[in-house]
Short mmCIF file of C-alpha atoms and ligand atoms in Angstrom, two decimals:
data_model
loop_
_atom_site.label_atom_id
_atom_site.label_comp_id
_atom_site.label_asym_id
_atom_site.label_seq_id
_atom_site.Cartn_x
_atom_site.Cartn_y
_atom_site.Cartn_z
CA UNK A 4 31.61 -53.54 -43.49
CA UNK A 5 29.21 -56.06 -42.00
CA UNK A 6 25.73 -56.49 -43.41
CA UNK A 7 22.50 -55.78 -41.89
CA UNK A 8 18.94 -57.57 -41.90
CA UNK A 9 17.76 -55.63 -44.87
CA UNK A 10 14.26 -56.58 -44.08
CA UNK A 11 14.45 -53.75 -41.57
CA UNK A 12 15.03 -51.03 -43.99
CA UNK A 13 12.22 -51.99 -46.10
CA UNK A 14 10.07 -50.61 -43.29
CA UNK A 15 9.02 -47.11 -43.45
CA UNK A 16 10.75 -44.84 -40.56
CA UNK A 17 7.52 -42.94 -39.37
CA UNK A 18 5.46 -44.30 -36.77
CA UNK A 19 2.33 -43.77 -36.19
CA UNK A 20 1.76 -42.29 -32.75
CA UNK A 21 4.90 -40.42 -33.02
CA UNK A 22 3.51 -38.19 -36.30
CA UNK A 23 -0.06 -38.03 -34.04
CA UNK A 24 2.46 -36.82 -30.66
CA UNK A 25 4.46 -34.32 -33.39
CA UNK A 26 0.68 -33.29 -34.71
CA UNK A 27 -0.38 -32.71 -31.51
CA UNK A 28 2.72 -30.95 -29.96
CA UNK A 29 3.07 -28.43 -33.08
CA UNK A 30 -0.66 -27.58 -32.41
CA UNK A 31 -0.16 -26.97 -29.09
CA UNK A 32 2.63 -24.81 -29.26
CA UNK A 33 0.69 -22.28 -31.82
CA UNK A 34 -2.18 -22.36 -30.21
CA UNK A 35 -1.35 -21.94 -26.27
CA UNK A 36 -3.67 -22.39 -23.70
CA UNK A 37 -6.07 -24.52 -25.54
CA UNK A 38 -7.19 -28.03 -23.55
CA UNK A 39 -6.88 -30.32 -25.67
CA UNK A 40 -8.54 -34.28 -25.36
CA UNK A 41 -6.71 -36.87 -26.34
CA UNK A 42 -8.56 -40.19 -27.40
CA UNK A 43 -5.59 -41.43 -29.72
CA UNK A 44 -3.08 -43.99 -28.05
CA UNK A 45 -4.41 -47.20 -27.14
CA UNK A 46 -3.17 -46.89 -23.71
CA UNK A 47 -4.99 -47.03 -20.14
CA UNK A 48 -5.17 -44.37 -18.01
CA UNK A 49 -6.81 -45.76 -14.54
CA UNK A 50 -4.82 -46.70 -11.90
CA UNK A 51 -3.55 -50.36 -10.89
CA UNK A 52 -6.39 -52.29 -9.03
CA UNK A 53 -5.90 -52.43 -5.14
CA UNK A 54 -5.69 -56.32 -4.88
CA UNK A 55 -2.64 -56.13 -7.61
CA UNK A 56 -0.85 -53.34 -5.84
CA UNK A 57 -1.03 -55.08 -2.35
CA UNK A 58 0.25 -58.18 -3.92
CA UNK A 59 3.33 -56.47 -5.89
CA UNK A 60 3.81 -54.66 -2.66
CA UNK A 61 4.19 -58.62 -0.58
CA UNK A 62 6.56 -59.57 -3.42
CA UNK A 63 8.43 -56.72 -2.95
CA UNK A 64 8.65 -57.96 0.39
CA UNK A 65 9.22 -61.44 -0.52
CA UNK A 66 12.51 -60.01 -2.84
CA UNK A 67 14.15 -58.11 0.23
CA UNK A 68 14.19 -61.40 2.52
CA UNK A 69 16.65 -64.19 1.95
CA UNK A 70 14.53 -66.68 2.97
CA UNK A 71 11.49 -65.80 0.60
CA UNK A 72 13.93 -64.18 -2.12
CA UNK A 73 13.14 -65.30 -5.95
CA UNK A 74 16.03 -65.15 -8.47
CA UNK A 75 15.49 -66.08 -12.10
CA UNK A 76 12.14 -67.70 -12.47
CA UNK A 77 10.71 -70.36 -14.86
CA UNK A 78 10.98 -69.12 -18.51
CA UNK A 79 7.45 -70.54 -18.66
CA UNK A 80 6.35 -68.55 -16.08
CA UNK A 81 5.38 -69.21 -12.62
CA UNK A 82 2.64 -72.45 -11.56
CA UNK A 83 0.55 -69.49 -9.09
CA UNK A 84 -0.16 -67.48 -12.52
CA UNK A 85 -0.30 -70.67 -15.00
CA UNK A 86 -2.75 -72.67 -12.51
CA UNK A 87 -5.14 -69.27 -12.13
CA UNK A 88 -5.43 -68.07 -16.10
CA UNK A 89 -6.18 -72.38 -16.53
CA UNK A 90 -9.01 -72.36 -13.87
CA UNK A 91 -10.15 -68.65 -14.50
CA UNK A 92 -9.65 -67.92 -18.19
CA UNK A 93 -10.53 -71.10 -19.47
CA UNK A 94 -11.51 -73.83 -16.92
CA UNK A 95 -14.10 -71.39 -15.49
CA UNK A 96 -15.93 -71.16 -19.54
CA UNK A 97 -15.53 -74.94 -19.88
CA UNK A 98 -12.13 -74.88 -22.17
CA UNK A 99 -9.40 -77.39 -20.71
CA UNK A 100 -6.54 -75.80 -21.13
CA UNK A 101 -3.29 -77.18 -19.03
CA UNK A 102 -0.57 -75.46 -16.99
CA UNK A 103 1.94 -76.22 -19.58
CA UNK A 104 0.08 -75.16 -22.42
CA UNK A 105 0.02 -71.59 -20.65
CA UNK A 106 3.39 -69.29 -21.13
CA UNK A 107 3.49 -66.63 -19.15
CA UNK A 108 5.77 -63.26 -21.12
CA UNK A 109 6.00 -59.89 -21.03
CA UNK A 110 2.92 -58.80 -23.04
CA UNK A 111 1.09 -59.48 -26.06
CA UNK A 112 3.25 -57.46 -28.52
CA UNK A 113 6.09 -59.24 -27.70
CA UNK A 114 4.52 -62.62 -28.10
CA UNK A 115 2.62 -62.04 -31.49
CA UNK A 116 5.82 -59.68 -32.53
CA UNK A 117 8.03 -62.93 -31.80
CA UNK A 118 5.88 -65.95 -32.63
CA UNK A 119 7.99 -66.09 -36.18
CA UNK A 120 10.90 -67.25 -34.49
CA UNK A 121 9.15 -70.54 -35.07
CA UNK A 122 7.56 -70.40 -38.34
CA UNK A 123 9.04 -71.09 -41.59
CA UNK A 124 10.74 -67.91 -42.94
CA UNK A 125 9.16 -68.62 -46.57
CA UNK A 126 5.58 -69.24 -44.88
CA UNK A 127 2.46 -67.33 -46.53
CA UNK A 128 0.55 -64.82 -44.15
CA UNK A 129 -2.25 -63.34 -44.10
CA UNK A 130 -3.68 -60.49 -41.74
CA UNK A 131 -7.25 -58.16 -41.35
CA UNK A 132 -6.95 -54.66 -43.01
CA UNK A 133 -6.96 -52.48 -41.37
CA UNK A 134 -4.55 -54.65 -38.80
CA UNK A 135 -2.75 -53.94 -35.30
CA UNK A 136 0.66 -52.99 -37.16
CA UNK A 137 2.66 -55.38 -35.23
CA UNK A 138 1.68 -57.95 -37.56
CA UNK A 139 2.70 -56.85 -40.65
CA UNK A 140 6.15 -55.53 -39.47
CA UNK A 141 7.08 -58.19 -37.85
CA UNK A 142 6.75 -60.14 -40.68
CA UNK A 143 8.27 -57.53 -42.59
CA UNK A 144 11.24 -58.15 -40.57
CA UNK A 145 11.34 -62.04 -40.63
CA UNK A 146 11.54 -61.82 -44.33
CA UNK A 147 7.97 -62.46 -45.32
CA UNK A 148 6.78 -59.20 -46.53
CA UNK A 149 7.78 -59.20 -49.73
CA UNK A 150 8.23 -55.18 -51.19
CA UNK A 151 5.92 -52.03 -50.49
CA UNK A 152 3.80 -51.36 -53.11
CA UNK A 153 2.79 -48.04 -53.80
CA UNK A 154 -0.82 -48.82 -52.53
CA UNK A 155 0.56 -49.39 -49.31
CA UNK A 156 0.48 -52.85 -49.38
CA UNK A 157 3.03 -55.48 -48.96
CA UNK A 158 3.49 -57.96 -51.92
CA UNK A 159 4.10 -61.04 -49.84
CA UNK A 160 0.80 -60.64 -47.36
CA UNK A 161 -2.34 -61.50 -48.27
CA UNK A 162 -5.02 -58.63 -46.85
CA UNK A 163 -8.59 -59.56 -45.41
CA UNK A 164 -10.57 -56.21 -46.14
CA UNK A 165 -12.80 -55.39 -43.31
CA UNK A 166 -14.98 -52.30 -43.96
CA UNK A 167 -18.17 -50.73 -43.30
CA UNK A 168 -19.74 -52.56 -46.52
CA UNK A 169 -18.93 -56.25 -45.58
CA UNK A 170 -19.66 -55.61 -42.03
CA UNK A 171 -16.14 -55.93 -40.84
CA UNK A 172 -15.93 -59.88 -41.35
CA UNK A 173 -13.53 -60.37 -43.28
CA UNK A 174 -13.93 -63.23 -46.45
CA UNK A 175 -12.03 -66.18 -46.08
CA UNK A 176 -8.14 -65.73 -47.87
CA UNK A 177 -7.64 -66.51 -51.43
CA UNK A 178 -3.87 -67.19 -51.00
CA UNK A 179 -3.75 -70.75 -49.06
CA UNK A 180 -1.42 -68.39 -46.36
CA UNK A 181 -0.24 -70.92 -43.94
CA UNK A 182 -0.34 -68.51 -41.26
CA UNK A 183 -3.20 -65.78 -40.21
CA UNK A 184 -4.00 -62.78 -37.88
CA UNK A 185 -6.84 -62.61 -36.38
CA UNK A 186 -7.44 -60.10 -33.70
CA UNK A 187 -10.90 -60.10 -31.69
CA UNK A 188 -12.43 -57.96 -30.33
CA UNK A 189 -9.97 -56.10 -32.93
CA UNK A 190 -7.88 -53.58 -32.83
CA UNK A 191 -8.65 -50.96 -34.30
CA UNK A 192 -12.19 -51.24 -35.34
CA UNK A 193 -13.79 -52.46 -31.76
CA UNK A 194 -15.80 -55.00 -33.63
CA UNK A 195 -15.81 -58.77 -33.22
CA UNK A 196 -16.61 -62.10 -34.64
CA UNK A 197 -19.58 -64.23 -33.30
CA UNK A 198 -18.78 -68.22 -32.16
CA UNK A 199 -20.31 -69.03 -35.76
CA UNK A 200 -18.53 -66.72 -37.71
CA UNK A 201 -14.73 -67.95 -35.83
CA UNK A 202 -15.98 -71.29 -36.41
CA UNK A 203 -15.63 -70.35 -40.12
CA UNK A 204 -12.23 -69.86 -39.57
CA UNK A 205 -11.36 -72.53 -37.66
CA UNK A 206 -12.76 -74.83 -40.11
CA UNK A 207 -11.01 -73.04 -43.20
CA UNK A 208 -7.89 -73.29 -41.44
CA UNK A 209 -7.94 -77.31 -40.37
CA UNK A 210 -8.76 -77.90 -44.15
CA UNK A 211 -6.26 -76.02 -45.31
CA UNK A 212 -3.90 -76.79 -42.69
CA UNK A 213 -3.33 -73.25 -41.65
CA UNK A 214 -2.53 -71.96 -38.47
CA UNK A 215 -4.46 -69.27 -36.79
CA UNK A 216 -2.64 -66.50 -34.20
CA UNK A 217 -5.42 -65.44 -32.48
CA UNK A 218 -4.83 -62.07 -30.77
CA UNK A 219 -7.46 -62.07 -28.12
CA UNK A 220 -5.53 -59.12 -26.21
CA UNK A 221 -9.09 -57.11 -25.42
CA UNK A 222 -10.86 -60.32 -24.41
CA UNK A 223 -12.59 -58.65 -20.90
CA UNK A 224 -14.35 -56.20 -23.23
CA UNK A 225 -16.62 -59.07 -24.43
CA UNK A 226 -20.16 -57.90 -23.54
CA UNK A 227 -22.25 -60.05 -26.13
CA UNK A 228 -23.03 -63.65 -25.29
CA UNK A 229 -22.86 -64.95 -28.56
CA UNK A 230 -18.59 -63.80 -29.19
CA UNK A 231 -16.30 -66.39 -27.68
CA UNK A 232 -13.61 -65.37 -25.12
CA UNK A 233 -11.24 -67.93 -26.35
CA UNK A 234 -11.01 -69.36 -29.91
CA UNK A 235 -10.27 -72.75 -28.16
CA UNK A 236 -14.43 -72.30 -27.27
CA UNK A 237 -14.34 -73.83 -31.03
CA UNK A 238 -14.25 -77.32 -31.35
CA UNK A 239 -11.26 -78.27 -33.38
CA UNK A 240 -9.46 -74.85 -32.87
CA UNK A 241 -6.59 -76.62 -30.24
CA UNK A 242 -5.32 -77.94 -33.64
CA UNK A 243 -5.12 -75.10 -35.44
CA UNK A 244 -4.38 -72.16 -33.10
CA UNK A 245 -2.27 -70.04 -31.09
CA UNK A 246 -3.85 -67.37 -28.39
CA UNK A 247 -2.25 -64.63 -26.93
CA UNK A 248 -3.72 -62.78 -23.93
CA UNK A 249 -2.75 -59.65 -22.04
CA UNK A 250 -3.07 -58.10 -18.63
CA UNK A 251 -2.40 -54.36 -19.81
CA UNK A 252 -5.91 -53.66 -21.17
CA UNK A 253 -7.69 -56.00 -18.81
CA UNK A 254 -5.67 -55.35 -15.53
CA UNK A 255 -3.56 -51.91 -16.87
CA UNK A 256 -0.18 -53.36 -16.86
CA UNK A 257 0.65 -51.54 -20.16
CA UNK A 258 3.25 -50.43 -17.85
CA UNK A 259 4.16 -53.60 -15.83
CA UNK A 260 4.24 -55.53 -18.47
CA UNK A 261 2.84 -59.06 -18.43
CA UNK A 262 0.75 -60.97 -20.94
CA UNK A 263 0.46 -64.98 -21.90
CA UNK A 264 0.53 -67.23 -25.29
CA UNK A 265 -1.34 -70.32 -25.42
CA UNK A 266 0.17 -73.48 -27.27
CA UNK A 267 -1.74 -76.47 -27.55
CA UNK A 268 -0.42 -79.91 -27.34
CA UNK A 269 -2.34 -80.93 -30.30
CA UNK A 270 -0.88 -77.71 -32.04
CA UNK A 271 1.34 -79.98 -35.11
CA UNK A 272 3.38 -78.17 -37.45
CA UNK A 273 6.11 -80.02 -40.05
CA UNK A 274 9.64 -79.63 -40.74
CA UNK A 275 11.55 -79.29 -44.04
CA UNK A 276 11.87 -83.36 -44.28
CA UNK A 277 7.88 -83.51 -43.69
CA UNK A 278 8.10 -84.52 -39.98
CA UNK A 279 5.46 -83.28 -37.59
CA UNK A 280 6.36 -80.63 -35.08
CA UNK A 281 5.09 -79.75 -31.75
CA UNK A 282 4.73 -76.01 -31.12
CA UNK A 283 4.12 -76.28 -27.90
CA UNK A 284 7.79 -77.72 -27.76
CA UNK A 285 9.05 -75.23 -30.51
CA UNK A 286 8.01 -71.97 -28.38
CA UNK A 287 9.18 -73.63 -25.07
CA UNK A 288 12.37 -74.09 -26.50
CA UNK A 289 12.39 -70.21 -27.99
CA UNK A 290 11.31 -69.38 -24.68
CA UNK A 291 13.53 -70.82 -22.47
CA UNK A 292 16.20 -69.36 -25.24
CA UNK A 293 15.40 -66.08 -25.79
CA UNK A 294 13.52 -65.16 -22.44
CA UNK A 295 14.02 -65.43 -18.70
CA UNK A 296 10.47 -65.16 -17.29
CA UNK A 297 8.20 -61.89 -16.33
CA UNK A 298 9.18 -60.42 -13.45
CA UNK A 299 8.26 -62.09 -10.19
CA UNK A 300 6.46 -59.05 -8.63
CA UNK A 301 4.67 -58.85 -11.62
CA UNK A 302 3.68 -62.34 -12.08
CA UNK A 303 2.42 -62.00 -8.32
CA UNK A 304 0.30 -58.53 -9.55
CA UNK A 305 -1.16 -60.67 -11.99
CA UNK A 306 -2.08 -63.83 -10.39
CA UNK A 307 -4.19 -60.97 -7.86
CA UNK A 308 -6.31 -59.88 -10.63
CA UNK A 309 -8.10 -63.52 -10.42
CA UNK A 310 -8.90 -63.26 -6.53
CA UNK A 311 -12.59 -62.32 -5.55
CA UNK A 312 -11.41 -58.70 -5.09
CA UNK A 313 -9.14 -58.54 -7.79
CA UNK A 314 -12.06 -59.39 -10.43
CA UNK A 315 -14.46 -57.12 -8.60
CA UNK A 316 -11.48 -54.28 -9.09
CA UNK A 317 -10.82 -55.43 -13.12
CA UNK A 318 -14.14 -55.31 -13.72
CA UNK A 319 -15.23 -51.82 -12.47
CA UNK A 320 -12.34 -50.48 -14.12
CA UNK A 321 -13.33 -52.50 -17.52
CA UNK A 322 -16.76 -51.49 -16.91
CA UNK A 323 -15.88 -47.36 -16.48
CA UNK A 324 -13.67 -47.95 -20.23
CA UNK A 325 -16.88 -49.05 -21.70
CA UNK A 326 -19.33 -46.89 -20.30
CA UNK A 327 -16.69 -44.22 -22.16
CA UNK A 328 -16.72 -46.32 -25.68
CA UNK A 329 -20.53 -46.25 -25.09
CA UNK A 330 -21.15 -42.84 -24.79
CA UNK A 331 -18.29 -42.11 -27.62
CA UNK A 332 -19.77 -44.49 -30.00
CA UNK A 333 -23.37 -42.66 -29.19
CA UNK A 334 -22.26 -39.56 -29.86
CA UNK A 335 -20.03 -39.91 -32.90
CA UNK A 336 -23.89 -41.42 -34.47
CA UNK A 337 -25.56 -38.84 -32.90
CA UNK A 338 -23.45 -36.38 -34.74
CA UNK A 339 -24.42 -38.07 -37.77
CA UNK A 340 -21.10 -40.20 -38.47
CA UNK A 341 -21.18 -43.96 -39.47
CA UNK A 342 -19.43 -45.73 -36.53
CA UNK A 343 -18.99 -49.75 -35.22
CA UNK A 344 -17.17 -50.63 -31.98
CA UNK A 345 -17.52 -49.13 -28.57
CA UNK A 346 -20.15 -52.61 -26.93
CA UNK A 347 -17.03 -55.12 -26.91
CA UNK A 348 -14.81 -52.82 -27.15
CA UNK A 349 -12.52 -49.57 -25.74
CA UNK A 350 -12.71 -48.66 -29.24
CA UNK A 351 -14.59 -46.75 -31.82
CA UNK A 352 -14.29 -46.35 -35.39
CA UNK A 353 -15.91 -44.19 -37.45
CA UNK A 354 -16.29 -43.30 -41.55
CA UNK A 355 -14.74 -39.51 -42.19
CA UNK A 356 -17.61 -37.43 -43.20
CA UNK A 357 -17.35 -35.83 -46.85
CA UNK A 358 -15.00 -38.01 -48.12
CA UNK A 359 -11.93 -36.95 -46.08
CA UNK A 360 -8.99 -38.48 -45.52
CA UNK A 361 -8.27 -39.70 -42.09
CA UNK A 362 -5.25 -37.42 -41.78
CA UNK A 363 -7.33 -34.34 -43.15
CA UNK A 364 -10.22 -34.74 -40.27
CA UNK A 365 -7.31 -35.64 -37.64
CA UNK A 366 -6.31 -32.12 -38.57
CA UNK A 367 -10.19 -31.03 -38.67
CA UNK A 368 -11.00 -32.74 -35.10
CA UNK A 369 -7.73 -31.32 -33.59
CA UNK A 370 -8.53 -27.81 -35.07
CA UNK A 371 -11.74 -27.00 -34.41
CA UNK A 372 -12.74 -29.59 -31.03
CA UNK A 373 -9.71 -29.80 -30.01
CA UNK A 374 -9.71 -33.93 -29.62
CA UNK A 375 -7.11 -36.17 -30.54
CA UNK A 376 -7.76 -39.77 -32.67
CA UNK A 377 -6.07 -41.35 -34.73
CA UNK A 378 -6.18 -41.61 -38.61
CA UNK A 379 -7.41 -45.18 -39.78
CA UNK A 380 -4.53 -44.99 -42.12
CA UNK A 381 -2.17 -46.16 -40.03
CA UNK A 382 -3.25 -49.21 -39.32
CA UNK A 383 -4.23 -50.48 -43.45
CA UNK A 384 -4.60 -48.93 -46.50
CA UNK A 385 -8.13 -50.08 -45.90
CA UNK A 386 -8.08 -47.17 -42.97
CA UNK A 387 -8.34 -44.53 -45.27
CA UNK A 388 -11.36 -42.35 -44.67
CA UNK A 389 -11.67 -44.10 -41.22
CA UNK A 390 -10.66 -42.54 -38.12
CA UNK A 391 -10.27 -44.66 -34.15
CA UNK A 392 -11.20 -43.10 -30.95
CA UNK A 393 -10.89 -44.79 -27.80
CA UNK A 394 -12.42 -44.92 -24.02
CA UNK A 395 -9.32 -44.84 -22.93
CA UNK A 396 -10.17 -40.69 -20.75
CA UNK A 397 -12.21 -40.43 -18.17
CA UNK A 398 -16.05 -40.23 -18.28
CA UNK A 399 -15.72 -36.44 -18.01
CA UNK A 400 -13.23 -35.67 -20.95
CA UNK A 401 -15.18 -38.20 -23.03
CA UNK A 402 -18.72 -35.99 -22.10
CA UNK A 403 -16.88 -32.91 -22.78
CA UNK A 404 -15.21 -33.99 -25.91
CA UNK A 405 -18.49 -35.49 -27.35
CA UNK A 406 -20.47 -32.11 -26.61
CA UNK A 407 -17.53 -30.49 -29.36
CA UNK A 408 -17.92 -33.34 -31.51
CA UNK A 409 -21.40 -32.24 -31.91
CA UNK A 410 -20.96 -29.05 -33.27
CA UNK A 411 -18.47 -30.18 -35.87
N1 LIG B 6 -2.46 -56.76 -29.34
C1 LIG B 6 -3.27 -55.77 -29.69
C2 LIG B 6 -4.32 -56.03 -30.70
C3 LIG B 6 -3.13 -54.49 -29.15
O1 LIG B 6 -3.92 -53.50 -29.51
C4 LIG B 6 -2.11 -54.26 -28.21
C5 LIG B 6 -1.88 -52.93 -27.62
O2 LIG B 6 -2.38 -51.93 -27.97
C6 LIG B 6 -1.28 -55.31 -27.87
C7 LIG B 6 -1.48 -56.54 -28.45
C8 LIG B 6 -0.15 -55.09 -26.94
O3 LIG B 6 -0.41 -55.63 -25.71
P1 LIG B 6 0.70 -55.67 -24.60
O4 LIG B 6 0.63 -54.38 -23.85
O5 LIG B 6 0.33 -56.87 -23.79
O6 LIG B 6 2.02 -55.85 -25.26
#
């Protein structure tokens, strides 16, 4: 019999949102008739903006005539969408970022889930805990996690605690890792790292010649002036780091599907004979490998988002999300709870009151409001006792499920 990556079946089966969708259905079924709220999945739930729609819908159009038809596309994406995120994500803040340093994919996940393809299989990591669990497993899969432990910690990362006692900044690694996570604003906490405090990092990592994957995925959250958009808003960082961007949480596309990675020119890694590498040259040639380009009609959906209307559109929608987190975040204090997130952020995160576990007040919430979160837990062993909630609903559902918070 053949042999498998065995890396795989070090990972643990369950996954998250599926024991949260099991939760939920079980509770459903016994108790009929109840309505319940759910503020659990990280995923959108407003509608694609008008300027998107009506350019899918003209790619569409372009698709059914021979003359405008498009067939496989650049890996790399197409120049329309690499020539608007330059001018409008970066150009527009005063980062120079080029066309070619721009590659367009299918969505954050898949670009911070693949990004090993290119590192060294025996290279040191290091993520936040609690972390977006993409991270670790992906690691875990590449061969880098070393073994579970029975803390719930994997031998061969190094862990950045982030808690409600260091302010969720996490200290600067022990380990020398020659890779790190970094996810801002992060997932799942909702809290973020001011242009001094990233500058930290991007100093640690150019003297320790590190490189930084900088998951800036809820970027259009930003609200405070002082938090950078872009890491590459930090002198020096073009040596040191990798960004990934996404349209689902900024534009909805969670279903679409379309995100991009950012690879500097300067970005230098070596090979086993001590030879520098570009990785702008590595990940092109993964790319153009492994990956035949987003869709056109998507790319076209996209490239809308950074017309006049289009960022009018984004931004109400953005806007309603945080108006949600707001009023979530005010009333998980008001009912007394220790909470960050929720001002740069769809997300809140709170501390379990009376020392529960996050699974036991999942269970609590659930039962007696009647609101579905999920348990800190799952994303770090530094989760426990933590719980997320998102502003993901609408406004009403988020009033409603805040008045039942209140009389937990
Ligand atoms: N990165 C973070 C931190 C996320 O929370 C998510 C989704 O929840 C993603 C990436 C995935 O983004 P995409 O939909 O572009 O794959």
């Amino acid at each position: 019999m053949f042999r498998v990556n065995d890396n795989f079946c070090k990972l643990p089966s369950a996954y998250l949102f599926s024991q949260v969708a099991e939760k939920v259905r079980g509770y459903i079924e016994a108790h009929p008739g109840v309505e319940v709220i759910r503020m659990g999945i990280g995923d959108v739930t407003r509608p694609i903006c008008d300027a998107a729609v009506q350019a899918m819908h003209e790619a569409v159009d372009d698709e059914a005539d021979a003359a405008r038809f498009h067939g496989y596309g650049p890996e790399q994406g197409y120049e329309f969408l690499r020539a608007a995120i330059a001018e409008n994500d970066y150009r527009a803040r005063g980062v120079e970022i080029s066309e070619s340093e721009i590659f367009i994919g299918d969505g954050a996940k898949s670009d911070t889930g693949k990004i090993g393809d290119i590192l060294w299989p025996g290279s040191r990591v290091a993520v936040t805990d609690p972390v977006y669990p993409v991270y670790v497993d992906t690691n875990v899969m590449g061969g880098r996690g070393g073994d579970l432990c029975t803390d719930g910690y994997w031998s061969g990362i190094e862990y950045l605690r982030c808690d409600f006692d260091n302010g969720f900044v996490p200290s600067l690694p022990m380990g020398q890792p020659d890779v790190i996570y970094l996810c801002y604003p992060n997932n799942p906490t909702g809290t973020v790292l001011t242009r001094a405090q990233l500058a930290e990092w991007v100093d640690y990592a150019r003297h320790n010649g590190s490189l930084i994957l900088f998951d800036a995925a809820y970027e259009a959250y930003i609200t405070q002036d002082d938090v950078p958009h872009s890491i590459y808003e930090i002198d020096g960082a073009r040596e040191v780091a990798i960004e990934f961007r996404s349209f689902s949480k900024t534009a909805g596309f969670t279903g679409l599907r379309c995100g991009y990675t950012v690879v500097p020119k300067e970005l230098k890694g070596h090979d086993g004979a001590g030879r520098e590498v570009s990785l702008n040259a590595l990940w092109n040639r993964r790319q153009s490998t492994k990956f035949n380009g987003a869709s056109y009609i998507v790319q076209r959906g996209a490239a809308a988002i950074y017309t006049d209307a289009g960022k009018e559109q984004v931004r109400t929608t953005i806007d309603y999300y945080l108006r949600n987190a707001g009023l979530l975040y005010d009333g998980v204090r008001n009912a007394g709870l220790e909470a960050v997130g929720g001002k740069n952020s769809p997300y809140v995160w709170l501390r379990t009151p009376d020392g529960m576990t996050s699974w036991e007040f999942f269970d609590r919430l659930l039962d007696r409001c009647h609101v579905v979160g999920t348990p800190g837990i799952g994303f770090g062993p530094a989760g426990e006792g933590c719980f997320r909630l998102t502003g993901f609903n609408t406004y009403e559902n988020t009033q409603k499920a805040i008045e039942r918070l209140g009389k937990l």
